[in-house]
XYZ file of C-alpha atoms in Angstrom:
750
model
C -2.463 26.992 -45.970
C -6.089 26.741 -45.033
C -7.302 28.418 -42.038
C -10.582 28.850 -40.303
C -11.769 32.272 -39.070
C -10.211 31.853 -35.520
C -6.766 30.710 -36.560
C -6.744 33.797 -39.215
C -7.732 36.191 -36.515
C -4.909 34.757 -34.377
C -2.162 34.294 -37.036
C -2.831 38.303 -38.404
C -3.342 40.022 -35.188
C -1.298 43.304 -34.720
C -1.218 43.380 -31.059
C 1.620 44.234 -29.345
C 1.199 41.235 -26.827
C -1.499 38.173 -27.813
C -2.484 35.256 -25.942
C -4.037 32.633 -28.356
C -5.866 30.084 -26.275
C -6.099 26.710 -28.301
C -8.232 23.774 -27.091
C -7.068 20.336 -27.249
C -7.133 19.444 -31.401
C -8.027 23.136 -32.361
C -4.859 23.151 -34.393
C -2.677 25.725 -32.160
C 0.672 24.494 -33.988
C -1.317 25.487 -37.489
C -1.995 28.892 -35.724
C 1.625 29.385 -34.908
C 3.120 28.491 -38.130
C 0.650 30.481 -39.811
C 1.910 33.620 -37.485
C 5.337 33.125 -38.994
C 4.489 32.941 -42.454
C 2.098 36.287 -42.005
C 5.147 38.266 -40.323
C 7.416 37.210 -43.334
C 4.793 38.182 -45.913
C 4.510 41.091 -44.020
C 8.252 41.978 -44.285
C 9.763 40.593 -41.354
C 12.942 38.809 -41.718
C 12.787 35.344 -40.606
C 16.013 35.771 -38.484
C 14.042 38.515 -36.420
C 11.507 35.919 -35.133
C 12.293 34.179 -32.202
C 10.364 30.979 -31.853
C 10.457 28.898 -28.647
C 9.175 25.552 -27.632
C 9.728 23.212 -25.197
C 11.067 20.246 -26.821
C 13.270 19.146 -29.631
C 10.722 17.511 -31.439
C 7.999 20.203 -31.198
C 10.819 22.788 -32.493
C 11.864 20.492 -35.465
C 7.734 20.296 -36.434
C 7.478 23.627 -36.383
C 10.318 24.210 -38.489
C 9.225 21.384 -40.565
C 6.057 22.980 -41.314
C 7.438 26.211 -42.054
C 9.619 25.054 -44.584
C 6.438 22.926 -46.128
C 4.711 26.208 -46.849
C 8.003 28.431 -47.788
C 11.779 27.762 -48.769
C 13.829 29.366 -46.226
C 17.535 28.784 -45.589
C 17.943 26.960 -41.978
C 20.647 29.503 -40.902
C 18.097 32.410 -41.294
C 15.670 30.595 -38.762
C 15.681 31.128 -35.009
C 13.585 28.191 -33.733
C 14.621 26.311 -30.809
C 14.038 25.023 -27.417
C 14.365 27.376 -24.193
C 17.588 25.189 -23.730
C 19.210 25.748 -27.101
C 18.273 29.721 -27.129
C 19.662 29.801 -23.735
C 23.043 28.182 -24.691
C 23.293 30.474 -27.700
C 23.096 33.393 -25.463
C 25.433 32.107 -23.010
C 28.102 31.478 -25.674
C 27.668 35.152 -27.159
C 27.393 36.721 -24.028
C 28.842 35.050 -21.083
C 31.953 36.974 -20.888
C 29.692 40.078 -20.004
C 29.152 38.587 -16.710
C 32.417 36.481 -16.442
C 30.947 33.272 -17.150
C 33.508 30.819 -18.497
C 31.783 29.002 -21.420
C 31.332 25.525 -20.890
C 32.925 22.757 -23.053
C 30.314 19.681 -22.419
C 26.583 19.578 -21.525
C 25.918 17.119 -18.578
C 23.013 15.844 -20.095
C 22.363 12.470 -18.239
C 20.481 12.466 -14.778
C 22.534 9.298 -13.875
C 25.719 11.480 -14.498
C 24.259 14.250 -12.399
C 23.500 11.872 -9.694
C 26.795 10.207 -9.393
C 28.030 13.870 -8.869
C 25.894 14.708 -6.260
C 26.194 11.335 -4.406
C 30.013 12.336 -4.118
C 29.584 15.906 -2.807
C 26.810 14.566 -0.049
C 29.879 12.927 1.687
C 31.179 16.432 2.309
C 28.085 17.508 4.216
C 27.528 14.104 5.889
C 27.165 15.738 9.420
C 24.096 17.797 8.002
C 22.637 14.834 6.316
C 22.756 12.523 9.790
C 20.164 14.918 11.142
C 17.709 13.919 8.352
C 15.586 10.872 9.393
C 13.796 10.033 6.259
C 15.809 7.984 4.058
C 13.848 9.535 1.033
C 14.879 13.033 1.760
C 18.453 12.674 1.524
C 18.635 10.415 -1.329
C 20.708 11.773 -4.303
C 17.506 11.961 -6.475
C 15.751 14.098 -3.792
C 18.794 16.526 -3.931
C 18.896 16.784 -7.830
C 15.140 17.404 -8.050
C 15.465 20.238 -5.369
C 18.584 21.775 -7.276
C 16.515 21.993 -10.285
C 13.373 23.353 -8.642
C 15.281 26.325 -6.920
C 17.025 27.000 -10.309
C 13.477 27.312 -12.125
C 12.624 29.865 -9.364
C 16.357 31.706 -10.396
C 17.518 31.183 -6.791
C 21.621 30.768 -6.446
C 22.754 28.468 -3.753
C 22.736 31.653 -1.179
C 19.269 32.259 -1.665
C 18.489 28.800 -1.609
C 20.075 28.375 1.908
C 18.183 31.216 2.973
C 14.858 30.045 1.717
C 15.536 26.543 3.281
C 16.276 28.162 6.713
C 13.440 30.407 6.710
C 10.965 27.482 6.379
C 12.859 25.572 9.114
C 13.685 22.603 6.610
C 16.824 20.656 7.521
C 16.657 18.493 4.314
C 16.757 21.573 2.023
C 19.407 23.316 4.213
C 21.444 20.083 3.642
C 20.364 20.227 -0.412
C 21.386 23.901 -0.459
C 24.640 23.124 0.370
C 25.103 20.407 -2.171
C 23.760 23.114 -4.593
C 26.645 25.225 -3.533
C 29.130 22.461 -4.118
C 27.592 21.555 -7.574
C 27.875 24.710 -9.146
C 31.431 25.173 -8.094
C 32.088 21.420 -9.514
C 30.451 22.272 -12.935
C 32.449 25.549 -12.957
C 35.727 23.891 -12.231
C 35.022 21.268 -14.660
C 33.676 23.824 -17.607
C 30.127 21.662 -17.198
C 26.573 23.172 -17.929
C 23.241 21.036 -17.337
C 20.032 22.001 -18.859
C 18.553 24.231 -15.748
C 21.881 25.922 -15.413
C 21.516 26.962 -19.138
C 18.230 29.119 -18.493
C 19.541 30.236 -14.973
C 22.866 31.693 -16.695
C 20.575 32.922 -19.892
C 18.871 35.013 -17.722
C 21.915 36.513 -16.123
C 23.866 37.497 -19.415
C 20.344 38.578 -20.883
C 19.907 41.043 -17.655
C 23.667 42.645 -18.362
C 23.515 45.999 -19.001
C 25.953 46.381 -22.353
C 25.892 47.339 -25.721
C 26.384 43.900 -27.096
C 23.667 42.589 -24.695
C 21.199 44.877 -26.418
C 22.358 43.998 -30.023
C 21.874 40.389 -28.954
C 18.180 40.931 -27.676
C 17.052 43.828 -30.403
C 17.570 41.385 -32.853
C 14.504 39.439 -32.361
C 11.236 41.899 -33.144
C 8.843 39.195 -32.420
C 8.946 36.349 -29.990
C 6.520 33.506 -30.427
C 6.217 30.995 -27.638
C 4.420 27.346 -28.001
C 2.790 25.522 -25.030
C 2.737 28.634 -22.695
C 0.876 26.920 -20.316
C 3.972 25.114 -19.398
C 6.040 27.796 -18.762
C 8.089 28.316 -15.594
C 9.224 31.635 -13.617
C 12.999 31.245 -14.995
C 11.766 30.739 -18.732
C 9.089 33.743 -18.369
C 11.998 35.739 -17.132
C 14.240 34.952 -20.187
C 11.244 35.846 -22.325
C 10.888 39.183 -20.571
C 14.272 40.057 -21.192
C 13.916 39.818 -24.778
C 11.046 41.715 -24.435
C 12.889 44.864 -23.212
C 13.855 46.498 -26.602
C 10.127 46.652 -27.471
C 9.638 43.427 -29.111
C 6.065 41.825 -30.083
C 4.955 38.865 -28.143
C 2.624 36.210 -29.541
C 2.170 33.080 -27.436
C -0.286 29.938 -27.775
C -1.379 27.763 -25.207
C -4.585 26.342 -23.287
C -4.460 26.680 -19.331
C -7.072 23.556 -19.435
C -3.749 21.348 -20.115
C -1.307 22.621 -17.798
C -0.317 19.547 -16.075
C 3.508 20.109 -15.304
C 3.405 21.997 -11.989
C 5.368 19.000 -10.187
C 8.250 20.269 -12.362
C 8.243 23.633 -11.878
C 5.954 25.091 -14.321
C 3.171 27.663 -13.320
C -0.798 27.751 -14.765
C -0.521 31.428 -13.364
C 1.436 32.753 -16.211
C -0.965 32.209 -18.742
C -3.772 32.719 -16.191
C -2.394 36.114 -15.891
C -1.229 37.165 -19.026
C -3.291 40.045 -19.430
C -2.234 41.395 -16.166
C 1.528 40.602 -16.770
C 1.379 42.337 -20.084
C -1.063 44.987 -20.196
C -3.114 46.458 -23.021
C -2.733 42.485 -24.479
C -5.099 40.961 -26.602
C -6.874 37.454 -26.669
C -7.921 35.043 -29.208
C -9.828 31.786 -28.859
C -9.332 28.835 -30.735
C -12.383 26.683 -30.253
C -12.943 24.306 -33.165
C -11.950 20.471 -32.276
C -10.898 18.870 -35.163
C -9.665 15.410 -33.501
C -12.778 14.107 -30.890
C -16.170 13.225 -31.618
C -18.762 15.706 -29.922
C -19.791 13.215 -27.245
C -15.906 13.063 -26.266
C -15.805 16.676 -26.585
C -18.972 17.215 -24.515
C -17.480 14.969 -21.777
C -14.170 16.968 -21.620
C -16.136 20.196 -21.478
C -18.328 19.226 -18.419
C -15.064 18.295 -16.431
C -13.488 21.691 -17.498
C -16.366 23.769 -16.100
C -15.224 22.508 -12.819
C -11.747 23.991 -12.723
C -11.242 26.280 -10.207
C -9.064 29.010 -12.153
C -9.322 29.000 -15.775
C -9.926 31.335 -19.016
C -13.843 30.900 -19.697
C -14.058 29.076 -22.795
C -15.588 25.930 -24.536
C -14.768 23.607 -27.315
C -16.913 22.129 -30.088
C -16.439 19.235 -32.254
C -16.160 19.814 -36.045
C -16.059 15.938 -36.473
C -18.902 14.110 -38.365
C -18.782 11.481 -35.974
C -19.922 11.766 -32.364
C -17.401 9.021 -30.908
C -18.173 6.828 -28.147
C -17.342 7.329 -23.950
C -17.974 4.397 -21.364
C -17.243 4.546 -17.573
C -16.502 0.847 -16.888
C -16.149 -0.519 -13.483
C -14.819 -4.020 -12.823
C -13.246 -5.986 -9.628
C -9.722 -6.380 -9.922
C -6.751 -5.691 -12.613
C -7.213 -9.119 -14.054
C -10.516 -8.089 -15.080
C -9.637 -4.895 -16.241
C -6.894 -6.213 -18.518
C -8.986 -9.105 -19.911
C -11.454 -6.604 -20.811
C -9.064 -4.238 -22.442
C -7.099 -7.083 -24.390
C -11.025 -8.235 -25.494
C -11.732 -4.687 -26.711
C -8.538 -4.079 -28.547
C -9.065 -7.474 -30.339
C -12.654 -6.457 -31.302
C -11.222 -2.507 -32.680
C -8.603 -4.470 -34.790
C -10.947 -6.595 -36.126
C -13.271 -3.454 -37.224
C -9.942 -2.110 -38.884
C -8.473 -0.075 -36.251
C -4.981 -0.086 -36.540
C -2.732 -1.156 -33.317
C -0.748 2.111 -33.358
C -4.146 4.069 -33.229
C -4.627 2.478 -29.779
C -3.346 3.437 -26.682
C -3.716 2.442 -22.902
C -3.107 5.375 -20.684
C -2.592 5.320 -16.695
C -1.978 7.972 -13.850
C 1.441 6.409 -12.773
C 4.440 4.529 -13.878
C 3.302 0.915 -12.878
C -0.517 0.576 -13.269
C -0.282 -0.918 -16.419
C 1.849 -3.892 -15.627
C -0.899 -6.555 -15.790
C -2.497 -4.870 -19.077
C 1.156 -5.239 -20.693
C 1.613 -8.792 -19.526
C -1.849 -9.752 -21.098
C -1.139 -7.759 -24.461
C 2.182 -9.899 -24.852
C 0.390 -13.031 -24.013
C -2.514 -12.597 -26.609
C -0.047 -11.491 -29.289
C -0.843 -8.036 -29.273
C 2.650 -6.038 -30.311
C 3.002 -3.167 -27.528
C 5.174 0.025 -27.198
C 5.795 0.661 -23.303
C 6.963 4.388 -23.627
C 7.126 7.618 -21.976
C 7.290 6.956 -18.159
C 5.880 3.344 -17.670
C 9.024 2.094 -15.828
C 8.081 -1.323 -16.171
C 11.771 -2.799 -15.667
C 13.176 0.023 -13.838
C 11.787 -0.413 -10.398
C 14.596 -1.572 -7.969
C 12.127 -4.319 -6.580
C 11.272 -5.684 -10.053
C 14.966 -5.814 -10.743
C 15.316 -7.904 -7.845
C 12.903 -10.532 -9.181
C 14.014 -10.371 -12.705
C 17.899 -10.882 -11.481
C 16.813 -13.889 -9.214
C 14.806 -15.438 -12.199
C 17.513 -14.763 -14.728
C 20.028 -16.375 -12.224
C 17.755 -19.497 -11.891
C 17.652 -19.938 -15.486
C 21.103 -19.338 -16.145
C 20.331 -16.432 -18.298
C 22.467 -13.137 -17.882
C 20.495 -10.384 -16.312
C 20.025 -7.245 -18.100
C 22.648 -4.351 -17.646
C 22.088 -1.996 -15.178
C 19.792 -4.261 -13.184
C 19.870 -4.211 -9.209
C 23.732 -5.918 -8.072
C 23.005 -5.825 -4.461
C 20.520 -8.758 -4.428
C 21.163 -10.883 -1.608
C 23.276 -13.556 -1.828
C 20.853 -15.867 0.019
C 18.662 -15.072 -2.750
C 21.105 -15.609 -5.451
C 22.079 -19.226 -3.387
C 18.214 -20.198 -3.572
C 17.710 -19.330 -7.341
C 20.496 -21.575 -8.453
C 19.206 -24.396 -5.997
C 15.714 -24.347 -7.745
C 17.231 -23.979 -11.529
C 15.934 -27.326 -12.586
C 12.398 -27.008 -11.284
C 9.684 -25.748 -13.770
C 9.584 -22.017 -14.947
C 6.257 -21.208 -12.616
C 7.709 -22.846 -9.782
C 10.822 -20.553 -9.850
C 8.930 -17.251 -10.432
C 6.428 -18.100 -7.401
C 9.237 -19.646 -5.217
C 11.344 -16.116 -5.828
C 8.847 -13.834 -5.402
C 7.796 -15.384 -2.452
C 11.281 -15.366 -1.131
C 11.704 -11.938 -2.116
C 8.214 -10.660 -0.301
C 9.828 -12.344 2.858
C 13.271 -11.015 2.534
C 12.844 -7.105 2.993
C 14.919 -4.454 4.463
C 14.262 -3.791 8.036
C 13.845 -0.031 7.871
C 10.692 -0.230 5.597
C 7.674 1.071 7.330
C 4.276 -1.188 6.946
C 3.034 1.386 4.151
C 6.563 0.680 2.255
C 6.429 -2.952 2.800
C 2.805 -3.145 1.351
C 4.046 -1.247 -1.582
C 7.115 -3.766 -2.157
C 4.675 -6.702 -1.965
C 2.094 -5.187 -4.683
C 5.078 -4.701 -7.058
C 6.439 -8.220 -6.500
C 2.896 -9.765 -7.152
C 2.541 -7.441 -10.392
C 5.792 -8.812 -11.760
C 5.343 -12.335 -10.397
C 1.607 -12.291 -12.617
C 3.688 -10.915 -15.494
C 6.458 -13.235 -15.430
C 4.219 -16.146 -15.345
C 2.473 -15.238 -18.789
C 5.534 -16.433 -20.414
C 6.797 -19.843 -21.029
C 10.221 -19.741 -19.739
C 13.036 -17.303 -19.418
C 14.338 -17.317 -22.976
C 10.895 -16.101 -23.859
C 10.543 -13.535 -21.468
C 13.839 -11.559 -21.615
C 14.061 -10.615 -25.442
C 10.107 -9.625 -24.904
C 11.581 -7.197 -22.006
C 14.168 -5.613 -24.404
C 11.715 -5.281 -27.368
C 8.760 -3.495 -25.166
C 11.083 -1.106 -24.182
C 13.176 -0.005 -27.534
C 9.678 -0.328 -30.060
C 9.936 2.521 -32.514
C 7.333 5.002 -33.099
C 6.836 3.634 -36.570
C 5.927 0.330 -35.479
C 2.262 -0.746 -35.739
C 1.943 -1.321 -31.783
C -0.438 -0.509 -28.981
C 0.783 2.418 -27.120
C 1.082 1.848 -23.514
C 2.096 5.032 -21.335
C 1.405 7.729 -18.918
C -1.151 10.661 -19.103
C 1.724 13.039 -18.715
C 3.621 11.565 -21.922
C 0.518 11.297 -23.778
C 0.100 15.206 -24.030
C 0.320 16.611 -28.021
C -0.676 12.992 -29.291
C -3.796 11.486 -30.172
C -5.699 8.174 -30.963
C -8.526 6.724 -32.450
C -9.030 4.810 -29.363
C -8.131 5.693 -25.847
C -8.308 3.514 -22.655
C -7.406 5.178 -19.315
C -7.269 3.300 -16.315
C -6.965 4.080 -12.797
C -10.364 6.132 -12.461
C -10.110 5.857 -8.401
C -9.937 8.370 -5.712
C -6.127 8.581 -4.418
C -5.240 7.819 -7.920
C -7.156 10.342 -10.191
C -6.582 12.649 -8.109
C -3.461 11.274 -6.578
C -3.858 11.248 -2.678
C -0.849 13.688 -2.239
C -2.543 16.263 -4.697
C -6.029 15.978 -2.991
C -6.113 18.565 -0.491
C -5.212 22.126 -2.303
C -7.763 23.656 -4.919
C -4.677 24.770 -7.008
C -3.279 20.727 -6.484
C -6.967 18.977 -7.512
C -7.007 21.445 -10.489
C -3.856 20.196 -11.843
C -4.975 16.623 -11.300
C -8.391 17.286 -12.930
C -6.207 18.880 -16.050
C -4.593 15.609 -16.365
C -7.871 13.926 -16.491
C -8.973 16.527 -19.023
C -5.841 15.681 -21.316
C -6.174 11.817 -20.837
C -10.148 12.713 -22.277
C -9.394 14.811 -25.263
C -6.632 12.082 -26.499
C -9.354 9.934 -27.906
C -10.959 10.433 -31.773
C -13.667 8.213 -31.544
C -13.882 6.128 -28.581
C -12.689 6.438 -24.980
C -13.138 4.068 -22.287
C -12.391 4.905 -18.462
C -12.053 2.082 -15.956
C -12.414 2.231 -12.126
C -12.012 -0.943 -10.295
C -13.359 -2.114 -6.803
C -9.875 -3.206 -5.546
C -6.806 -2.017 -7.151
C -3.112 -3.352 -6.064
C -5.364 -5.304 -2.979
C -6.642 -1.861 -1.909
C -10.469 -0.572 -2.121
C -10.753 2.766 -3.319
C -13.917 4.726 -4.057
C -14.124 5.831 -7.596
C -12.517 8.927 -8.757
C -14.754 12.331 -7.668
C -13.778 13.567 -11.474
C -16.378 10.483 -12.879
C -19.380 12.172 -10.961
C -18.392 15.980 -12.699
C -18.284 14.525 -15.918
C -21.287 11.733 -15.745
C -24.333 12.255 -17.431
C -27.381 10.048 -16.551
C -28.950 9.823 -19.904
C -28.423 6.942 -22.148
C -27.164 4.440 -19.238
C -26.432 0.775 -20.747
C -26.121 -2.057 -18.334
C -25.076 -5.647 -19.434
C -23.422 -8.401 -18.306
C -20.187 -9.287 -19.561
C -18.335 -12.721 -18.888
C -16.584 -13.778 -16.878
C -18.045 -11.381 -14.374
C -20.785 -9.105 -14.445
C -19.960 -5.595 -14.858
C -21.505 -2.274 -15.095
C -21.008 0.231 -17.988
C -22.032 3.838 -17.552
C -22.306 5.524 -20.771
C -21.770 9.140 -20.491
C -22.739 10.080 -24.014
C -25.314 13.094 -24.174
C -28.660 12.400 -25.904
C -28.831 15.098 -28.099
C -32.325 14.333 -29.800
C -34.351 14.854 -26.639
C -34.499 15.994 -22.787
C -34.488 13.306 -20.408
C -36.454 14.558 -17.268
C -37.142 11.167 -15.752
C -35.246 10.086 -12.541
C -32.862 7.490 -13.061
C -32.320 4.793 -10.210
C -29.151 3.948 -11.394
C -27.569 7.333 -11.698
C -28.971 7.586 -8.314
C -27.323 5.042 -6.916
C -23.982 6.197 -8.629
C -24.467 9.858 -7.225
C -24.730 8.066 -3.786
C -21.386 6.699 -4.069
C -19.874 10.230 -4.514
C -22.203 11.847 -1.581
C -20.680 9.534 0.759
C -17.297 9.764 -0.731
C -17.381 13.741 0.007
C -18.230 13.219 3.523
C -15.589 10.776 3.879
C -13.306 13.372 2.195
C -14.151 16.249 4.685
C -13.466 14.069 7.696
C -10.175 12.742 6.318
C -8.805 16.169 5.644
C -9.716 17.570 9.070
C -7.908 14.568 10.736
C -4.715 14.291 8.748
C -4.048 17.506 6.584
C -1.840 19.208 9.485
C 0.037 15.931 9.715
C 0.351 15.608 6.032
C 1.816 19.014 5.354
C 3.641 19.015 8.413
C 5.779 16.028 7.148
C 6.620 18.503 3.903
C 4.134 16.293 1.912
C 7.257 14.481 0.662
C 7.094 14.810 -2.581
C 8.206 18.266 -3.105
C 5.279 20.344 -1.739
C 7.640 22.035 1.247
C 6.343 25.274 0.209
C 2.808 24.296 1.390
C 3.936 24.158 5.215
C 1.230 25.457 7.823
C 2.217 23.309 10.591
C 5.214 24.335 12.221
C 7.563 26.491 10.803
C 5.571 27.343 7.446
C 3.246 30.084 8.046
C 5.270 32.830 7.295
C 6.247 31.373 4.334
C 3.166 30.645 2.969
C 1.983 34.421 3.813
C 4.979 35.597 1.472
C 7.487 36.809 4.280
C 10.782 35.779 3.103
C 14.646 37.690 3.542
C 15.632 36.894 0.045
C 17.574 39.283 -1.910
C 14.604 40.354 -3.789
C 12.303 39.782 -1.468
C 9.932 42.335 0.270
C 11.790 45.551 1.747
C 12.108 46.236 5.607
C 9.213 47.887 6.089
C 7.074 45.592 3.738
C 8.309 42.532 5.773
C 7.538 43.700 9.254
C 3.975 45.209 8.193
C 3.471 41.544 6.950
C 4.632 40.020 10.417
C 2.039 42.502 11.907
C -0.760 41.346 9.915
C 0.464 37.889 10.609
C 0.164 38.184 14.283
C -3.078 39.971 14.305
C -4.534 37.351 11.845
C -5.240 39.575 8.538
C -3.485 37.396 5.953
C -5.444 35.722 3.650
C -4.987 31.919 3.648
C -6.202 28.926 1.773
C -9.507 27.842 3.426
C -8.140 24.493 4.049
C -5.529 25.654 6.175
C -7.045 28.091 7.696
C -8.943 25.562 9.778
C -6.220 24.464 11.421
C -4.351 27.533 12.078
C -5.378 28.448 15.487
C -4.258 25.093 16.675
C -0.751 25.133 15.301
C -0.436 28.883 16.056
C -2.582 30.287 18.565
C -5.350 32.766 18.292
C -4.661 36.397 16.564
C -3.018 38.480 19.111
C -2.303 36.106 21.575
C 1.130 35.603 23.158
C 1.168 31.692 21.876
C 1.063 33.280 18.544
C 3.799 35.674 18.784
C 5.782 33.470 20.430
C 5.703 31.008 17.504
C 6.567 33.642 15.054
C 9.563 34.697 17.199
C 10.754 31.179 17.585
C 10.108 30.497 13.828
C 12.526 33.540 12.719
C 15.074 32.618 15.669
C 15.123 29.349 14.439
C 15.889 29.828 10.773
C 18.708 32.679 12.074
C 20.477 29.825 13.949
C 20.377 27.454 11.161
C 21.442 30.119 8.861
C 24.383 30.920 11.126
C 25.270 27.314 11.206
C 25.661 26.904 7.712
C 29.288 27.077 6.360
C 28.238 29.750 3.544
C 26.358 31.999 5.760
C 24.348 34.564 4.248
C 25.126 37.886 6.359
C 22.305 39.851 4.458
C 19.619 37.270 5.417
C 21.085 37.214 9.236
C 20.943 40.949 9.189
C 17.457 41.304 8.219
C 16.057 38.243 10.556
C 17.720 40.269 13.294
C 16.012 43.448 12.058
C 12.930 41.818 12.452
C 13.352 40.203 15.849
C 13.862 43.519 17.164
C 10.938 44.870 15.686
C 8.870 41.943 17.172
C 10.105 42.541 20.261
C 9.550 46.587 20.567
C 6.143 46.529 18.463
C 4.429 43.523 18.613
C 2.402 43.084 21.970
C -0.177 40.793 22.755
C -4.097 42.026 22.856
C -3.129 44.884 20.975
C -5.648 46.353 18.259
C -4.442 46.208 14.735
């Protein structure tokens, strides 16, 4: 195995704890495999090396590459996912904590959702108090359960946390969580998040058999450490109790899974969490041309929190980067299809080309144009082209009108009126059928939809109508739909997928769409520095997938909405080497962001200044928008799982760190924190601090004291009203209320 100096240093380190920071294309897997081989060559037995990966595919790749270097018996290897390792611990040690070994893994979300839906019926009264239909859906409950498990909260602590935040939906969800846990136990079932949670319980147990299991692993290797969550880190730390060595590899610049519970703080705080640890950088990028790497570096320099580093291209070719502005999705799709055809003529295979999007449904028009142009397409990793219920309504109606059997699992609750109409127009031409049914479904909308939901529904219908019109008839469309979903990795097809799904992959040519503000960054993540940082890292991942050609698209109008270009484009923009040209059928502007390495260009550029003006105006608009809407957005719980960020209403205490969970602050610490909140001496994000006095009153005021007291009293009342009341939480809240009444007075100096 050939290693560069950085990889060699990382693999041969004798540090007790080592963090290997591996930028994109720098050979992180190579370094990990080299570390394993080095340890074996130093006399460490393979079975004593525990190697943790996040996905089965990654674990298999590591094992494959190790076996290509040395012949080892599979039974002597301890390489697996966190879940497989956790499941092994449960099977061997579950008896220590009274865990009955599960007989079956509940792996499919559809099965879990079915169970949760039934359990919700037992808490019908609690769910009737929730107005938001989305918040009380089985999917919302499932996401909640998985998220609290990643924090290692049992149902009781989850209920306390929800009551403390004053969140009615989460209070109900915590009740379902309790019932769900009992259901799994009674039926000898386990799901993936329970594997991690239970493995932490068994590894925590104080028993000789437990210590024997832990101490067998003298070296712990962890892949993709930036994606780790609290439960997984806790699991690793239990393995370190016997004095094992820790070696991890990852890149904080590519941490993009915060929305599913991962925390970039674990890789950022590695040296703090493991005192005396060392750090090695892998900076030599073997994937991308220098111009692509330069663009990525400029974006990375804007991260709010990161390890200070830079990547350098080792490629002979410079590559090419373009920022392309067009009017609508139609022009965008035509441009991408035209470019793909040209790249294919130049010798680039279809499998070496990718179209990436920020969200699931953006590529709809592009996919339809690719199909109509005869370009093979593989729809993967989260692009739910045919999964949306609105799309399924239209597709089902078209199937009825065309005497074609609808796909299994499509919406069965479509209106009888729509079905009747579909049958009546069955003899009409294909395009007439599609247009008529789409128009009908636009008008036939559930009464509970608000304006935004209605607009979204119409946008989706419009996209799918245009998609279907690319085909000649139903017999042409439905087989194509099936094929687009099941094309294998071995097929020579253009990859169409999400940026999240592209992590770890690479292509010669990459087109990234959706570079508009409120998409990149997403509008729900545009308020906090930490959230914007994750969106910026997502953009960074998209950029670094490309080897030779990268094209970034922003539109004047997407889904009939006008949005300014993404603020991230301004961050990567380079005023050198700007090229403008006309492109049929419409004039467009292409901004080449490639650096001119040969000479320094110090001349003012009018085009660049105009481009910058857009972003300056955007910045002013954003400041006003934030000021006017942030309290409202956060008070709504930000609807997408960010309830912990409340500042309006009941969220200040939680945000400041106040909680009464079993592993929370002691009584004195809690009450000191309440005093700091009252006196205005807690550190809060600046964005929230602007609205603090308006929501909570001034420090040392009667209004703030009353708000603090009412918050705790409300949580107390909600907890007492639960069927499985936490008496411990009740006691703590009552102690703190007594402290507030006795010790905190308005106008007292801190």
